[in-house]
mmCIF file with all atom_site columns, C-alpha atoms in Angstrom:
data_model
loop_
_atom_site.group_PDB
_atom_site.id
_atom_site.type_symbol
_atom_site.label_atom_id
_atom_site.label_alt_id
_atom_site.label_comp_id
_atom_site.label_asym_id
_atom_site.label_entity_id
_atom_site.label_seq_id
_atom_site.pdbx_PDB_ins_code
_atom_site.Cartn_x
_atom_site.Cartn_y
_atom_site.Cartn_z
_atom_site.occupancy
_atom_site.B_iso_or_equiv
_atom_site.pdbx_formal_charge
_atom_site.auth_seq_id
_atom_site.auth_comp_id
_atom_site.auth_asym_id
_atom_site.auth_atom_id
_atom_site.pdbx_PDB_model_num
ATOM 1   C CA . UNK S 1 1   ? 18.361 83.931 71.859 1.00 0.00 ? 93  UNK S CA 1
ATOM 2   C CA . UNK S 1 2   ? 19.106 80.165 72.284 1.00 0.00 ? 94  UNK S CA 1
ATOM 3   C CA . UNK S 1 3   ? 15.742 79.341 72.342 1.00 0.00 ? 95  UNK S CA 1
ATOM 4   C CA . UNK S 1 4   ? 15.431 80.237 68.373 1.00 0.00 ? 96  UNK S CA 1
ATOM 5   C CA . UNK S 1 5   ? 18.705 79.029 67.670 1.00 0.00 ? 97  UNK S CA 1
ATOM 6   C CA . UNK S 1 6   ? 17.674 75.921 68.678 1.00 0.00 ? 98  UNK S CA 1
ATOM 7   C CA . UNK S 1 7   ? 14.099 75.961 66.914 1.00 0.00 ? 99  UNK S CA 1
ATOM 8   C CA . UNK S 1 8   ? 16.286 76.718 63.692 1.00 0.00 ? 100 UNK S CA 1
ATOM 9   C CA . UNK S 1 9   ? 18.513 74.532 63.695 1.00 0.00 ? 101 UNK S CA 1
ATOM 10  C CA . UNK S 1 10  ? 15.531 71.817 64.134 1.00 0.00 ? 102 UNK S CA 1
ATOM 11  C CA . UNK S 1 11  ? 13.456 73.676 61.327 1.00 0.00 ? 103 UNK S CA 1
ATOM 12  C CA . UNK S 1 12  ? 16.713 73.015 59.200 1.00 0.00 ? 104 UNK S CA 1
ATOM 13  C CA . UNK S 1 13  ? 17.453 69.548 60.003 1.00 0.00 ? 105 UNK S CA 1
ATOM 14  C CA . UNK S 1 14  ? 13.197 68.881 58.953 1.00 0.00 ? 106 UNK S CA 1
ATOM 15  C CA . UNK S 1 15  ? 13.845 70.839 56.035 1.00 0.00 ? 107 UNK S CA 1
ATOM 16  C CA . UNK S 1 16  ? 16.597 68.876 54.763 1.00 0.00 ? 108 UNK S CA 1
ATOM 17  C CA . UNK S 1 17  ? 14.807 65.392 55.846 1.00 0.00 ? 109 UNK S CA 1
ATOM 18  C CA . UNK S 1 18  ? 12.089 66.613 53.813 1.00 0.00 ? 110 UNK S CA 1
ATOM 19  C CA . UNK S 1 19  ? 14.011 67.787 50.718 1.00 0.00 ? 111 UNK S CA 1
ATOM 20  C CA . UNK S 1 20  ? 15.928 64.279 50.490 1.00 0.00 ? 112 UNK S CA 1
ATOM 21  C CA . UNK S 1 21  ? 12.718 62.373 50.895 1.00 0.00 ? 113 UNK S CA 1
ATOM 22  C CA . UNK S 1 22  ? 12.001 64.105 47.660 1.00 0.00 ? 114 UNK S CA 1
ATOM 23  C CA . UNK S 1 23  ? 15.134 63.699 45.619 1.00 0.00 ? 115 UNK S CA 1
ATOM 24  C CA . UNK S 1 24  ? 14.851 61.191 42.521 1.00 0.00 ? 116 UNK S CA 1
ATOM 25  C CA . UNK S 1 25  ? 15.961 57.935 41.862 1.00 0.00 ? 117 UNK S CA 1
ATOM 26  C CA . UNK S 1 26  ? 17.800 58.099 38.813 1.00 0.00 ? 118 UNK S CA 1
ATOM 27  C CA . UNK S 1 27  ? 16.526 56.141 35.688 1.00 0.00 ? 119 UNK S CA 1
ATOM 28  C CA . UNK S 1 28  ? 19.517 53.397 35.530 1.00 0.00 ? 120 UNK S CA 1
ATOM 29  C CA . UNK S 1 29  ? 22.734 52.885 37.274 1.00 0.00 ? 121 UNK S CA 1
ATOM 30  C CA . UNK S 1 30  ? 26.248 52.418 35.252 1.00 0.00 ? 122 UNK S CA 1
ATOM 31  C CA . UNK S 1 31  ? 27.552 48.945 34.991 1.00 0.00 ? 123 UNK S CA 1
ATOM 32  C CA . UNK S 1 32  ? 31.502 49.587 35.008 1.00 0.00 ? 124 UNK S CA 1
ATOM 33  C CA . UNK S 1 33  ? 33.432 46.968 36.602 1.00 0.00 ? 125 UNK S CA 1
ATOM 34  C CA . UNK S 1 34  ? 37.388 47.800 36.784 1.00 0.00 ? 126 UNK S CA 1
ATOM 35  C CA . UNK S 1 35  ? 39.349 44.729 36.225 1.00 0.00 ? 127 UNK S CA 1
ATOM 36  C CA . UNK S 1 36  ? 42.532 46.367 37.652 1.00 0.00 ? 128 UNK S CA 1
ATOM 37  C CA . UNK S 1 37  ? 44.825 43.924 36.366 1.00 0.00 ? 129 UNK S CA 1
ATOM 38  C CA . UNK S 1 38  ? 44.970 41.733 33.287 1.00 0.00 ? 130 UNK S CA 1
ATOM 39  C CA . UNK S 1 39  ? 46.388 38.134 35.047 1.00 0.00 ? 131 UNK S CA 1
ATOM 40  C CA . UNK S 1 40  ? 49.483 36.854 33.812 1.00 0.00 ? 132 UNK S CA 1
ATOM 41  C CA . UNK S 1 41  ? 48.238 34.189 32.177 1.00 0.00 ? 133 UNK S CA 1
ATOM 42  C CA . UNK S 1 42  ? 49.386 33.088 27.915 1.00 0.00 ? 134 UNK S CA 1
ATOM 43  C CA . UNK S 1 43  ? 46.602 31.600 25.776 1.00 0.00 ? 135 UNK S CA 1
ATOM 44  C CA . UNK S 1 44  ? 49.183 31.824 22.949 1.00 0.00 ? 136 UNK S CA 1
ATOM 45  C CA . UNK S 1 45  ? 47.347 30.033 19.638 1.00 0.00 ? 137 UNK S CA 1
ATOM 46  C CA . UNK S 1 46  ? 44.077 29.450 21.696 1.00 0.00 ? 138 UNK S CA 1
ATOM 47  C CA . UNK S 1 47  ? 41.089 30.526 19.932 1.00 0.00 ? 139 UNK S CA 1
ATOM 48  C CA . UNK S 1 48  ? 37.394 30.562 21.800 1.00 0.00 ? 140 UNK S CA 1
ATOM 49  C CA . UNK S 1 49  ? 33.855 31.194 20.784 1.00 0.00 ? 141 UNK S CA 1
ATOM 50  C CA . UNK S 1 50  ? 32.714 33.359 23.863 1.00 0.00 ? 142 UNK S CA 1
ATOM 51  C CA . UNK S 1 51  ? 28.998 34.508 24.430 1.00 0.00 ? 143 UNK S CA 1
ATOM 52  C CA . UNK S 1 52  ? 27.068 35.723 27.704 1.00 0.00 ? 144 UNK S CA 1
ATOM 53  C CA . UNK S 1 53  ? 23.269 35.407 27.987 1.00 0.00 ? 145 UNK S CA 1
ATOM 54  C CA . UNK S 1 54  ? 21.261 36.655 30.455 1.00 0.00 ? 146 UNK S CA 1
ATOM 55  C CA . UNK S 1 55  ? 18.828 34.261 32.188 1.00 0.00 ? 147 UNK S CA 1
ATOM 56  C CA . UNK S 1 56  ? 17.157 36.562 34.775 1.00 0.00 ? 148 UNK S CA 1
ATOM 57  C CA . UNK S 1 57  ? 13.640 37.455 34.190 1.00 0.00 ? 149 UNK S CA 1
ATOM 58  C CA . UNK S 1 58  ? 13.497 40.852 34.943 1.00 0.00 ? 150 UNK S CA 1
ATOM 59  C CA . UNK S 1 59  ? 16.387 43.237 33.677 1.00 0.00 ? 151 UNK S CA 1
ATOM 60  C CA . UNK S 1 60  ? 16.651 45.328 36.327 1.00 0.00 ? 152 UNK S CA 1
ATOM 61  C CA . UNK S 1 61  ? 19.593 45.417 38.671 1.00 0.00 ? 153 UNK S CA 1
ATOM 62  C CA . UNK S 1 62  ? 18.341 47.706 42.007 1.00 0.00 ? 154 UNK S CA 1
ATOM 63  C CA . UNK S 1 63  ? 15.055 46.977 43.218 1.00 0.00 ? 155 UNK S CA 1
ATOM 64  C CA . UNK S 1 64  ? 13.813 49.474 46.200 1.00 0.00 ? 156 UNK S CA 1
ATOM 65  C CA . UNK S 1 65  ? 11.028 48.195 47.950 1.00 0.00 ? 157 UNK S CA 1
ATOM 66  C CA . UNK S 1 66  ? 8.896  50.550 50.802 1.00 0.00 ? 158 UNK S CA 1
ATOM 67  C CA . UNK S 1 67  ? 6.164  49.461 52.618 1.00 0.00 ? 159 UNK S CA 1
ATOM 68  C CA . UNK S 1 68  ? 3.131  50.164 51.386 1.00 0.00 ? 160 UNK S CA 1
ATOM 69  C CA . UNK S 1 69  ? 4.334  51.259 48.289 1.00 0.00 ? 161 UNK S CA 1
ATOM 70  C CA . UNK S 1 70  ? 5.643  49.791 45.098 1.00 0.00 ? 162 UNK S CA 1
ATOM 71  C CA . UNK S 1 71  ? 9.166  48.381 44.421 1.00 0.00 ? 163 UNK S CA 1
ATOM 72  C CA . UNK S 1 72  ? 11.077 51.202 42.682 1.00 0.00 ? 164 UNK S CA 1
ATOM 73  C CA . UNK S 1 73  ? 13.225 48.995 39.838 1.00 0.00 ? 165 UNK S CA 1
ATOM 74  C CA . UNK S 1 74  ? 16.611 50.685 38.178 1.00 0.00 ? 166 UNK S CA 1
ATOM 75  C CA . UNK S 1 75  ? 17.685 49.190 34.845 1.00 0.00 ? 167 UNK S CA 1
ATOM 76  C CA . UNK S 1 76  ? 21.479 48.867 33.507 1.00 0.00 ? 168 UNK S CA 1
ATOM 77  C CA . UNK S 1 77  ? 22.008 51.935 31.322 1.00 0.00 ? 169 UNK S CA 1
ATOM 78  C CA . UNK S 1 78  ? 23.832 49.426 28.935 1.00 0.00 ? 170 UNK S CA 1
ATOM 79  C CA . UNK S 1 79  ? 22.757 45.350 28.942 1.00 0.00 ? 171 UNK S CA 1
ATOM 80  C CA . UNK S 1 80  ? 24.397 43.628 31.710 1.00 0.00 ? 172 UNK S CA 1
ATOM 81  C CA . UNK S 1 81  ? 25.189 40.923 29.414 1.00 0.00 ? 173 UNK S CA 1
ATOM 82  C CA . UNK S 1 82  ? 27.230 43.317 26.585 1.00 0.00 ? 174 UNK S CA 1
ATOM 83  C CA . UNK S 1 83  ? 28.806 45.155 29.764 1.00 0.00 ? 175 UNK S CA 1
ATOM 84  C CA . UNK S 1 84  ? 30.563 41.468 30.479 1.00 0.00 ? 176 UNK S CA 1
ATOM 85  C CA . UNK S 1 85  ? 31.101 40.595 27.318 1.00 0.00 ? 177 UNK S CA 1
ATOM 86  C CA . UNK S 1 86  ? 33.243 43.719 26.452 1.00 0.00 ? 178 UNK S CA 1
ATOM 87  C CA . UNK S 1 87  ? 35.474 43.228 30.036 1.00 0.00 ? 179 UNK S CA 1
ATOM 88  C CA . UNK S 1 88  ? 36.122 39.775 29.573 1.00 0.00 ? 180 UNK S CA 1
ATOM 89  C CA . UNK S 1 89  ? 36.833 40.156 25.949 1.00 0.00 ? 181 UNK S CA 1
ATOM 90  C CA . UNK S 1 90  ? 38.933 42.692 26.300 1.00 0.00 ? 182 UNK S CA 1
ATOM 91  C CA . UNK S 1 91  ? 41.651 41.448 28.913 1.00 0.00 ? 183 UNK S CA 1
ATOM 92  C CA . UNK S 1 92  ? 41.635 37.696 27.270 1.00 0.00 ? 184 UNK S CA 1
ATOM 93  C CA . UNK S 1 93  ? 42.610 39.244 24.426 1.00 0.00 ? 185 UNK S CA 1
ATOM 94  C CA . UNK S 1 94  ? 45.172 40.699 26.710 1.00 0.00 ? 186 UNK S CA 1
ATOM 95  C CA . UNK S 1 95  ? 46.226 37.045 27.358 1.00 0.00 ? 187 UNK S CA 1
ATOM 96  C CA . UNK S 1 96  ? 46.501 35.878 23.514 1.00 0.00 ? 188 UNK S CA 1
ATOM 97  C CA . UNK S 1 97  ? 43.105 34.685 23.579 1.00 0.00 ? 189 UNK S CA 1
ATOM 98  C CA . UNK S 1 98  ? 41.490 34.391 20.336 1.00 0.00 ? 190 UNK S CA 1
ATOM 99  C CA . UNK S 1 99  ? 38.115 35.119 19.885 1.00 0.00 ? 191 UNK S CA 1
ATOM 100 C CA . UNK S 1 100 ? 36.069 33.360 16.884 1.00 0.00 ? 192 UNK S CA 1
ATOM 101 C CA . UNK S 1 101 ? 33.098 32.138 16.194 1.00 0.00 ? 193 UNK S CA 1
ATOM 102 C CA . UNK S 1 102 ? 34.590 29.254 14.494 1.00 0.00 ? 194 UNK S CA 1
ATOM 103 C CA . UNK S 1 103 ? 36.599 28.085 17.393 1.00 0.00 ? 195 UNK S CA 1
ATOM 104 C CA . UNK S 1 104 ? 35.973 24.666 18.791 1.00 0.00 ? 196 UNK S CA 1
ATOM 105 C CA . UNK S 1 105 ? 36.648 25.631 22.280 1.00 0.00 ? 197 UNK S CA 1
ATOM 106 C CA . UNK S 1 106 ? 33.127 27.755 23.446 1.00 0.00 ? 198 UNK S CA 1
ATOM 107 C CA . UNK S 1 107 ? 32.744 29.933 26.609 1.00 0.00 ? 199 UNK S CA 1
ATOM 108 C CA . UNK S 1 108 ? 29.391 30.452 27.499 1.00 0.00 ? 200 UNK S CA 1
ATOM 109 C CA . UNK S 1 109 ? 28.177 32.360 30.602 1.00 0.00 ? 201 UNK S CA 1
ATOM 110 C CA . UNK S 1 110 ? 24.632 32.483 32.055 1.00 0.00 ? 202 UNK S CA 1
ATOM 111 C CA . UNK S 1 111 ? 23.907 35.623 34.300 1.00 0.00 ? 203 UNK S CA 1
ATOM 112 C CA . UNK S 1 112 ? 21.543 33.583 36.958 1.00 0.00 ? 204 UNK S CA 1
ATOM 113 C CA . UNK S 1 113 ? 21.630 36.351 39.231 1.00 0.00 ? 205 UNK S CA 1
ATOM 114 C CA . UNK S 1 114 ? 22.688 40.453 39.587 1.00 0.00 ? 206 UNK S CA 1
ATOM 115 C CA . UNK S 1 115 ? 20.690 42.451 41.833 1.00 0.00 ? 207 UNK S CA 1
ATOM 116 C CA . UNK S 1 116 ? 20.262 44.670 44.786 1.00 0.00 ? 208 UNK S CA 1
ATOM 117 C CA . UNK S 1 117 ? 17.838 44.386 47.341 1.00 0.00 ? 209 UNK S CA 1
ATOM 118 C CA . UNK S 1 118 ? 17.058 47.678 49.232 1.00 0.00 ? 210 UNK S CA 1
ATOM 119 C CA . UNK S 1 119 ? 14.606 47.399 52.126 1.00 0.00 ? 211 UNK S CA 1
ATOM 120 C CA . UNK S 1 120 ? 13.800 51.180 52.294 1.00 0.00 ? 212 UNK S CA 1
ATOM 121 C CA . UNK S 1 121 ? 12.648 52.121 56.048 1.00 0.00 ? 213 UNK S CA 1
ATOM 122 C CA . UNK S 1 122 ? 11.743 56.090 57.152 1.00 0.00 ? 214 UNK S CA 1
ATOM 123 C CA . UNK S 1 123 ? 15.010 56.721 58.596 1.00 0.00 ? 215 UNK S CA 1
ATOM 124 C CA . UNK S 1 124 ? 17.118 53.770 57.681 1.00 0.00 ? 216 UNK S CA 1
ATOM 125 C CA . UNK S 1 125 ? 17.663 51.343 54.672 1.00 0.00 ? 217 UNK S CA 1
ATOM 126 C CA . UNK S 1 126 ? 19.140 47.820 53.941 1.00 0.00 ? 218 UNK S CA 1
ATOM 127 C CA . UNK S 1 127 ? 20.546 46.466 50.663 1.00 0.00 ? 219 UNK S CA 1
ATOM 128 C CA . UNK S 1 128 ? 21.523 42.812 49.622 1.00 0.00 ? 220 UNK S CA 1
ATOM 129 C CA . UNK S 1 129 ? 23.232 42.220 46.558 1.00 0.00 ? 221 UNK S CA 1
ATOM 130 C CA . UNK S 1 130 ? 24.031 38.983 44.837 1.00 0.00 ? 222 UNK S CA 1
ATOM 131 C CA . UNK S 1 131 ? 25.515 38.236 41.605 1.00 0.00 ? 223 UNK S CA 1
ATOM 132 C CA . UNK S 1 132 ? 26.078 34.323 40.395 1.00 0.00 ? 224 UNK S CA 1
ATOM 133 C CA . UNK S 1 133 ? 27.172 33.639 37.042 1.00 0.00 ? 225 UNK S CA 1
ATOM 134 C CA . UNK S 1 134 ? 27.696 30.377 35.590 1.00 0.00 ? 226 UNK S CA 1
ATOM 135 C CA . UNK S 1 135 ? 30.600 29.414 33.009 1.00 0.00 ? 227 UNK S CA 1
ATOM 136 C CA . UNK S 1 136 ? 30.347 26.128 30.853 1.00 0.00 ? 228 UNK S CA 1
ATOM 137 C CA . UNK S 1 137 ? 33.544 25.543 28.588 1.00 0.00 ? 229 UNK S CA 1
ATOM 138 C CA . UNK S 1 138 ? 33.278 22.871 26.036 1.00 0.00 ? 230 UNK S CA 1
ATOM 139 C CA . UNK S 1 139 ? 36.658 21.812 24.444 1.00 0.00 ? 231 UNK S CA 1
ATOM 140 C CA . UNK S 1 140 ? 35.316 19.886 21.568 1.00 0.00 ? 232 UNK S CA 1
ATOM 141 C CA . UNK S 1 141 ? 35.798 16.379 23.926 1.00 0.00 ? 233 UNK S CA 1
ATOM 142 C CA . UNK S 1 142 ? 34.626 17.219 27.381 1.00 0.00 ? 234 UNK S CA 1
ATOM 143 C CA . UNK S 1 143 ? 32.604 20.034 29.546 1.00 0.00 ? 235 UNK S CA 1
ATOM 144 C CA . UNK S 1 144 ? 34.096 22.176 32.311 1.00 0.00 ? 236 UNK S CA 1
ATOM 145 C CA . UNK S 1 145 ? 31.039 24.067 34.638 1.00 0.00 ? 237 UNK S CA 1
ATOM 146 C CA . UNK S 1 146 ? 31.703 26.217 37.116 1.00 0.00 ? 238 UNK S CA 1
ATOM 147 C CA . UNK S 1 147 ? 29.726 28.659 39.236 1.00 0.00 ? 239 UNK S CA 1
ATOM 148 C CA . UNK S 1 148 ? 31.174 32.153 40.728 1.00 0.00 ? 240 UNK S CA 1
ATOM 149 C CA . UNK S 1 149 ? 29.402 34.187 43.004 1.00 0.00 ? 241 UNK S CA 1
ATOM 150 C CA . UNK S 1 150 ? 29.598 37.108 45.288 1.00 0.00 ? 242 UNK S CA 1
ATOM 151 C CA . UNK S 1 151 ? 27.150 38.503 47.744 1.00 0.00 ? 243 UNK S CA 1
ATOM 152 C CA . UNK S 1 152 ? 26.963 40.638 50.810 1.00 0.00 ? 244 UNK S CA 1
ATOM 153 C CA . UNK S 1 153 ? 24.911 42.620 52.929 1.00 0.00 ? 245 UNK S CA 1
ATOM 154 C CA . UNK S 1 154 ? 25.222 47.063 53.678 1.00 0.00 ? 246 UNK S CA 1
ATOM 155 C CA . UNK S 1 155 ? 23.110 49.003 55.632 1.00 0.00 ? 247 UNK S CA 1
ATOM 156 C CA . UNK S 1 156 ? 22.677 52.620 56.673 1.00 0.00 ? 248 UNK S CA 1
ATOM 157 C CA . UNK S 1 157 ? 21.141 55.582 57.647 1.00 0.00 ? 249 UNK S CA 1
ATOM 158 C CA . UNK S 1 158 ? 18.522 57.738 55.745 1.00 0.00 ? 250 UNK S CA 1
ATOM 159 C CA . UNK S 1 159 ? 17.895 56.545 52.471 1.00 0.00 ? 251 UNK S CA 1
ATOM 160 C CA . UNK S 1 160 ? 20.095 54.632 49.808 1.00 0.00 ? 252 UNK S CA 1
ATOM 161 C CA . UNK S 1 161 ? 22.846 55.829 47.667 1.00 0.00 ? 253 UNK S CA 1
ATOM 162 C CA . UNK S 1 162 ? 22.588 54.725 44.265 1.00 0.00 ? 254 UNK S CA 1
ATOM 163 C CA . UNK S 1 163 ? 26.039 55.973 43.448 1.00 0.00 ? 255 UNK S CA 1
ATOM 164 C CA . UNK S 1 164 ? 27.482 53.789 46.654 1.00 0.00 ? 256 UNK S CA 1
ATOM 165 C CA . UNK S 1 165 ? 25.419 50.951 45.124 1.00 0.00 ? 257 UNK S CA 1
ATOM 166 C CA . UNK S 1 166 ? 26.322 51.146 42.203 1.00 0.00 ? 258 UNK S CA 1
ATOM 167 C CA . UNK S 1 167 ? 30.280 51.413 43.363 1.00 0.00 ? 259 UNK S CA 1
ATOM 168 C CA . UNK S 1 168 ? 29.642 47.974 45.097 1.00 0.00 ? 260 UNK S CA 1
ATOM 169 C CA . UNK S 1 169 ? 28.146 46.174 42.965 1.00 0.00 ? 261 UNK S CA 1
ATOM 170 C CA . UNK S 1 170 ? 30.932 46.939 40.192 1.00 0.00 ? 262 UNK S CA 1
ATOM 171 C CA . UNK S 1 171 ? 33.137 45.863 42.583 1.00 0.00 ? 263 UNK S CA 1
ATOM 172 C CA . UNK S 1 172 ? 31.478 42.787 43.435 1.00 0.00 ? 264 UNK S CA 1
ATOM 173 C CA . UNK S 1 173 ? 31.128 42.145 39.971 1.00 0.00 ? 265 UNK S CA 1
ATOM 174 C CA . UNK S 1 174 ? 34.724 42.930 38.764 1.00 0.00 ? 266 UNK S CA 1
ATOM 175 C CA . UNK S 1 175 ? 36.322 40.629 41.874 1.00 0.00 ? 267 UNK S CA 1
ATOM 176 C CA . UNK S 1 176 ? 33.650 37.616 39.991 1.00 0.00 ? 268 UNK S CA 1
ATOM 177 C CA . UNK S 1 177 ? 35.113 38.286 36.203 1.00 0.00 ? 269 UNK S CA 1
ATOM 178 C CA . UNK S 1 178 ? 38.841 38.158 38.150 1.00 0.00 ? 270 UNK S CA 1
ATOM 179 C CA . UNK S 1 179 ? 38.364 34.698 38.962 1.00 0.00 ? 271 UNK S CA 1
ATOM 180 C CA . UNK S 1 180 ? 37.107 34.001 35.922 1.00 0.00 ? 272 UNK S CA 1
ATOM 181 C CA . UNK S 1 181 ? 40.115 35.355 34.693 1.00 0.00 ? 273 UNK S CA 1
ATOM 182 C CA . UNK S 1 182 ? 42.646 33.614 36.786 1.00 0.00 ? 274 UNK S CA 1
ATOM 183 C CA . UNK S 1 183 ? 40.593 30.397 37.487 1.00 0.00 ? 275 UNK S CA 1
ATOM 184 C CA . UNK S 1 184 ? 43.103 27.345 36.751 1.00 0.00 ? 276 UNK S CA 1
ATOM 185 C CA . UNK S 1 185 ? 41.114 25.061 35.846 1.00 0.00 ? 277 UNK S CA 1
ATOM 186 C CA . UNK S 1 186 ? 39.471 27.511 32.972 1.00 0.00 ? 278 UNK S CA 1
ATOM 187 C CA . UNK S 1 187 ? 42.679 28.140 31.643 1.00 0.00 ? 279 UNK S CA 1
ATOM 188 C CA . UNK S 1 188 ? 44.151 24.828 31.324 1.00 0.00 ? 280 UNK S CA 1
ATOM 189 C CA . UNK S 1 189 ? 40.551 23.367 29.851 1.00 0.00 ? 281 UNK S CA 1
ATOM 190 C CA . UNK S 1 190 ? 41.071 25.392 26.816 1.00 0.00 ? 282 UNK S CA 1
ATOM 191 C CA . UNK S 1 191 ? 42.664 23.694 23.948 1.00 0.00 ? 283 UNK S CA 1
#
C-alpha cells in the first residue's frame, strides 16, 4: 500500500512539473505604478511643459532568455512612456502644477532603461531589473539634470512569475517617480 502511495504522489509531482512547463507567458505585463502619496509640496502659479520619451531600442520590458532557445520578450500593454506621463501628471497637478505647452519652464524625461532580465534554468530562474530615467528641467535661464534609478536582483524556484514581476517592477518604478516628486532641487528649479 505505501509502495503506490508513494509512486503517486511522484507521478503527481511530474505531472504538475510538466503541466507548468507548459503554461503561457502572457502577451504583455501591466505598467501600474501606485504613487501612494501625493508629497506635500505647492507649485502655486508654476506652469511646466512636461513630456517623456522613450530612448530604449526595443519596447519590451521582460525579456526571458533559456538556453538554447530564444529570448521570450513581453511588451507594456500600454507605452511605458504614456504610463509615466499620466502618474506624474496627475499628482503635480495635485501640487498646483500647471501643465502647458506654452510654459517656459520644460520637464523632459528620457526612459534610458526599464527591463527585466530572467535567466530561465530547468528548475530555477533569476531576474534583474533596472529602470534609469533621466530628468532635464530648463527654466528659461539655466538647466537642472538629474538621473534616478532603481535596480535589484530576485531569484527563485521553478519558473518566473510574471504577475510577481510585474508587482516589482511597479514598485521599483513608483519609488523612482516619488523622488521625482519630492526631489528638492526639482522643485525649487521651477520658476
Amino acid at each position: 500500500m505505501k509502495f503506490s502511495s508513494f509512486y503517486s504522489k511522484i507521478i503527481t509531482f511530474i505531472l504538475a512539473l510538466g503541466l507548468s512547463g507548459c503554461a503561457s507567458i502572457p502577451g504583455h505585463i501591466i505598467v501600474a505604478p501606485d504613487i501612494m502619496v501625493t508629497p506635500v509640496i505647492s507649485h502655486h502659479n508654476k506652469q511646466a511643459q512636461f513630456d517623456v520619451v522613450d530612448m530604449r531600442t526595443a519596447s519590451h520590458i521582460v525579456q526571458i532568455m533559456r538556453e538554447g532557445d530564444a529570448s521570450t520578450l513581453v511588451s507594456t500593454q500600454e507605452k511605458l512612456e504614456s504610463t509615466i506621463r499620466n502618474s506624474l501628471s496627475k499628482h503635480w497637478k495635485k501640487q498646483d502644477l500647471i501643465i502647458n505647452n506654452g510654459a517656459i519652464n520644460t520637464i523632459n524625461i528620457l526612459i534610458e532603461k526599464a527591463i527585466i532580465n530572467v535567466t530561465q534554468e530547468t528548475m530555477k530562474y533569476r531576474a534583474q531589473t533596472e529602470i534609469v530615467l533621466k530628468v532635464t528641467i530648463n527654466n528659461g535661464s539655466q538647466t537642472l539634470t538629474n538621473t534616478f534609478s532603481n535596480s535589484g536582483n530576485s531569484n527563485g524556484p521553478l519558473r518566473a512569475d510574471m504577475a510577481v514581476l510585474e508587482r516589482n517592477f511597479n514598485q521599483r518604478l513608483a519609488n523612482l517617480l516619488q523622488q521625482i516628486l519630492v526631489n528638492e532641487k526639482i522643485n525649487d528649479f521651477l520658476k
